[in-house]
Amino acid sequence: MRNRASWMNKATDPVLELLADTGYALPSGVIYYNLSHKEQTDVSRRTVLRALDPLKKHGLVKIADETETYYEITDKGRKYLSGELDAEKLESEMS
């Protein structure tokens, strides 16, 4: 079971799942497109963008390519998805 944090929104888990499933670094527009069209997830482009910055800040995703801002999941992100990592504790680690 995943332990979500208060800073997460409804796009957080789908974004991480998509990045984990594809295994590729993707730009935010491609993440949004795949979630809204392929995965039939009810998220807006803005919600996806608002999910990415906190995910990066907390180390669950990282920037793979600065020129195009491609995001990829980190080992910490994979641990969260598997339930091994409590996302609420990430907030206290940052304080």
Coordinates of N, CA and C in Angstrom, one line a residue:
M1 N 0.8 -1.2 0.0 CA 0.0 0.0 0.0 C 0.9 1.3 0.0
R2 N 0.5 2.2 -0.8 CA 1.3 3.4 -0.9 C 0.9 4.4 0.2
N3 N 1.9 5.0 0.8 CA 1.6 6.1 1.8 C 1.8 7.4 1.1
R4 N 0.7 8.0 0.7 CA 0.7 9.3 0.0 C 1.0 10.5 1.0
A5 N 1.5 11.6 0.4 CA 1.8 12.8 1.2 C 0.8 13.9 0.8
S6 N 0.7 14.9 1.7 CA -0.3 15.9 1.5 C 0.0 16.8 0.3
W7 N 1.3 16.8 -0.2 CA 1.7 17.6 -1.3 C 1.4 17.0 -2.6
M8 N 0.9 15.7 -2.6 CA 0.6 15.0 -3.9 C -0.8 15.4 -4.4
N9 N -0.9 15.4 -5.7 CA -2.2 15.6 -6.3 C -2.7 14.4 -7.1
K10 N -3.8 14.5 -7.7 CA -4.4 13.3 -8.4 C -3.6 12.8 -9.6
A11 N -2.6 13.6 -10.0 CA -1.8 13.1 -11.2 C -0.5 12.5 -10.7
T12 N -0.2 12.6 -9.4 CA 1.1 12.1 -8.9 C 1.4 10.6 -9.2
D13 N 0.5 9.8 -8.7 CA 0.6 8.3 -8.9 C 0.6 8.0 -10.4
P14 N -0.4 8.5 -11.2 CA -0.4 8.1 -12.6 C 0.9 8.6 -13.3
V15 N 1.5 9.7 -13.0 CA 2.7 10.2 -13.6 C 3.8 9.2 -13.3
L16 N 4.0 8.8 -12.0 CA 5.0 7.9 -11.6 C 4.8 6.5 -12.3
E17 N 3.6 6.1 -12.3 CA 3.3 4.8 -12.9 C 3.6 4.8 -14.4
L18 N 3.3 5.8 -15.1 CA 3.6 5.9 -16.5 C 5.1 5.9 -16.8
L19 N 5.8 6.7 -16.0 CA 7.3 6.8 -16.2 C 7.9 5.4 -15.8
A20 N 7.4 4.7 -14.8 CA 7.9 3.4 -14.5 C 7.6 2.4 -15.6
D21 N 6.4 2.4 -16.1 CA 5.9 1.4 -17.1 C 6.7 1.6 -18.4
T22 N 6.9 2.9 -18.8 CA 7.5 3.1 -20.1 C 9.0 2.8 -20.0
G23 N 9.6 3.2 -18.9 CA 11.1 3.1 -18.7 C 11.8 4.2 -19.5
Y24 N 11.1 5.2 -20.0 CA 11.7 6.2 -20.8 C 11.6 7.6 -20.1
A25 N 12.5 8.5 -20.4 CA 12.4 9.9 -19.9 C 11.4 10.6 -20.9
L26 N 10.5 11.3 -20.4 CA 9.4 11.9 -21.2 C 9.2 13.4 -20.8
P27 N 8.9 14.2 -21.8 CA 8.6 15.6 -21.5 C 7.2 15.7 -20.9
S28 N 6.9 16.8 -20.2 CA 5.6 16.9 -19.6 C 4.4 16.8 -20.6
G29 N 4.5 17.3 -21.7 CA 3.4 17.2 -22.7 C 3.1 15.8 -23.1
V30 N 4.2 15.0 -23.3 CA 4.0 13.6 -23.6 C 3.4 12.8 -22.4
I31 N 3.8 13.2 -21.2 CA 3.2 12.6 -20.0 C 1.7 12.9 -20.0
Y32 N 1.4 14.1 -20.2 CA 0.0 14.5 -20.2 C -0.8 13.8 -21.3
Y33 N -0.3 13.8 -22.5 CA -1.0 13.2 -23.6 C -1.3 11.7 -23.3
N34 N -0.3 11.0 -22.8 CA -0.5 9.6 -22.5 C -1.5 9.3 -21.4
L35 N -1.4 10.2 -20.4 CA -2.3 10.0 -19.3 C -3.8 10.3 -19.7
S36 N -3.9 11.4 -20.4 CA -5.3 11.8 -20.8 C -5.9 11.0 -21.9
H37 N -5.1 10.6 -22.9 CA -5.6 9.9 -24.1 C -5.5 8.4 -24.0
K38 N -4.3 8.0 -23.7 CA -4.0 6.5 -23.7 C -4.5 5.8 -22.4
E39 N -4.2 6.4 -21.3 CA -4.6 5.8 -20.0 C -6.0 6.2 -19.5
Q40 N -6.6 7.1 -20.2 CA -8.0 7.6 -19.9 C -8.1 8.1 -18.4
T41 N -7.0 8.7 -18.0 CA -6.9 9.3 -16.6 C -7.5 10.7 -16.7
D42 N -8.4 11.1 -15.8 CA -9.0 12.4 -15.9 C -8.1 13.4 -15.2
V43 N -7.1 13.9 -15.8 CA -6.2 14.9 -15.3 C -6.0 16.0 -16.4
S44 N -5.8 17.2 -15.9 CA -5.6 18.3 -16.9 C -4.1 18.4 -17.0
R45 N -3.7 19.1 -18.1 CA -2.3 19.4 -18.3 C -1.7 20.2 -17.1
R46 N -2.4 21.1 -16.6 CA -2.0 21.9 -15.4 C -1.7 21.0 -14.2
T47 N -2.6 20.1 -14.0 CA -2.5 19.1 -12.9 C -1.2 18.3 -13.0
V48 N -0.9 17.9 -14.2 CA 0.3 17.1 -14.5 C 1.5 18.0 -14.2
L49 N 1.5 19.2 -14.7 CA 2.6 20.1 -14.4 C 2.8 20.4 -12.9
R50 N 1.7 20.6 -12.2 CA 1.8 20.8 -10.8 C 2.2 19.6 -10.0
A51 N 2.1 18.4 -10.6 CA 2.6 17.2 -9.9 C 4.1 17.1 -10.1
L52 N 4.7 17.5 -11.2 CA 6.0 17.2 -11.6 C 7.1 18.0 -10.7
D53 N 6.8 19.2 -10.4 CA 7.8 20.0 -9.6 C 7.9 19.4 -8.2
P54 N 6.9 19.1 -7.5 CA 7.1 18.5 -6.1 C 7.7 17.1 -6.2
L55 N 7.4 16.3 -7.3 CA 8.0 15.0 -7.5 C 9.5 15.2 -7.6
K56 N 9.9 16.2 -8.4 CA 11.3 16.5 -8.6 C 11.9 16.9 -7.2
K57 N 11.3 17.8 -6.6 CA 11.8 18.4 -5.3 C 12.0 17.3 -4.3
H58 N 11.1 16.3 -4.2 CA 11.2 15.2 -3.3 C 12.0 14.0 -3.7
G59 N 12.6 14.1 -4.9 CA 13.5 13.1 -5.4 C 12.8 11.9 -6.0
L60 N 11.5 12.0 -6.4 CA 10.9 10.8 -7.0 C 11.0 10.8 -8.5
V61 N 11.3 11.9 -9.1 CA 11.6 12.0 -10.5 C 12.8 12.9 -10.6
K62 N 13.5 12.8 -11.7 CA 14.6 13.7 -12.0 C 14.6 14.2 -13.4
I63 N 15.3 15.2 -13.7 CA 15.4 15.8 -15.0 C 16.5 15.0 -15.7
A64 N 16.1 14.4 -16.9 CA 17.0 13.6 -17.6 C 17.8 14.4 -18.7
D65 N 17.1 15.4 -19.2 CA 17.7 16.2 -20.2 C 17.2 17.7 -20.0
E66 N 18.1 18.5 -19.6 CA 17.8 19.9 -19.3 C 17.3 20.7 -20.6
T67 N 17.8 20.4 -21.7 CA 17.4 21.1 -22.9 C 15.9 21.0 -23.3
E68 N 15.4 19.8 -23.0 CA 13.9 19.6 -23.4 C 13.1 19.3 -22.1
T69 N 13.7 19.3 -20.9 CA 13.0 19.0 -19.7 C 12.3 17.7 -19.7
Y70 N 13.1 16.6 -19.9 CA 12.5 15.3 -19.9 C 12.6 14.8 -18.5
Y71 N 11.6 14.1 -18.0 CA 11.5 13.6 -16.7 C 11.6 12.1 -16.7
E72 N 12.3 11.5 -15.7 CA 12.4 10.1 -15.5 C 12.2 9.8 -14.1
I73 N 11.7 8.6 -13.8 CA 11.5 8.1 -12.4 C 12.9 7.8 -11.8
T74 N 13.0 8.0 -10.5 CA 14.2 7.6 -9.8 C 14.0 6.3 -9.0
D75 N 15.0 5.8 -8.4 CA 14.9 4.6 -7.5 C 13.9 4.9 -6.3
K76 N 14.0 6.1 -5.8 CA 13.1 6.6 -4.7 C 11.7 6.5 -5.2
G77 N 11.4 7.0 -6.4 CA 10.1 6.9 -7.0 C 9.6 5.5 -7.2
R78 N 10.5 4.6 -7.6 CA 10.1 3.2 -7.7 C 9.7 2.6 -6.3
K79 N 10.5 3.0 -5.3 CA 10.3 2.5 -3.9 C 8.9 3.0 -3.5
Y80 N 8.6 4.2 -3.8 CA 7.2 4.8 -3.4 C 6.1 3.9 -4.1
L81 N 6.3 3.7 -5.4 CA 5.3 2.9 -6.1 C 5.1 1.5 -5.5
S82 N 6.2 0.9 -5.1 CA 6.1 -0.5 -4.5 C 5.6 -0.5 -3.1
G83 N 5.5 0.7 -2.5 CA 5.0 0.8 -1.1 C 6.1 0.7 -0.1
E84 N 7.4 0.7 -0.5 CA 8.5 0.6 0.4 C 8.8 2.0 1.0
L85 N 8.3 3.1 0.4 CA 8.7 4.4 0.9 C 7.4 5.2 1.2
D86 N 7.5 5.8 2.4 CA 6.4 6.6 2.9 C 6.6 8.0 2.4
A87 N 5.8 8.5 1.5 CA 6.0 9.8 0.9 C 5.8 11.0 2.0
E88 N 5.1 10.7 3.0 CA 4.9 11.8 4.0 C 6.2 12.0 4.7
K89 N 7.0 11.0 4.9 CA 8.3 11.1 5.5 C 9.3 11.9 4.7
L90 N 9.1 12.0 3.4 CA 10.0 12.8 2.5 C 9.9 14.2 2.9
E91 N 8.7 14.7 3.3 CA 8.5 16.1 3.7 C 9.3 16.4 4.9
S92 N 9.4 15.5 5.9 CA 10.1 15.8 7.1 C 11.6 15.7 6.9
E93 N 12.1 14.9 5.9 CA 13.5 14.8 5.6 C 14.0 16.1 5.0
M94 N 13.1 16.9 4.3 CA 13.5 18.1 3.7 C 13.5 19.3 4.7
S95 N 12.9 19.1 5.8 CA 12.9 20.2 6.8 C 14.2 20.3 7.5

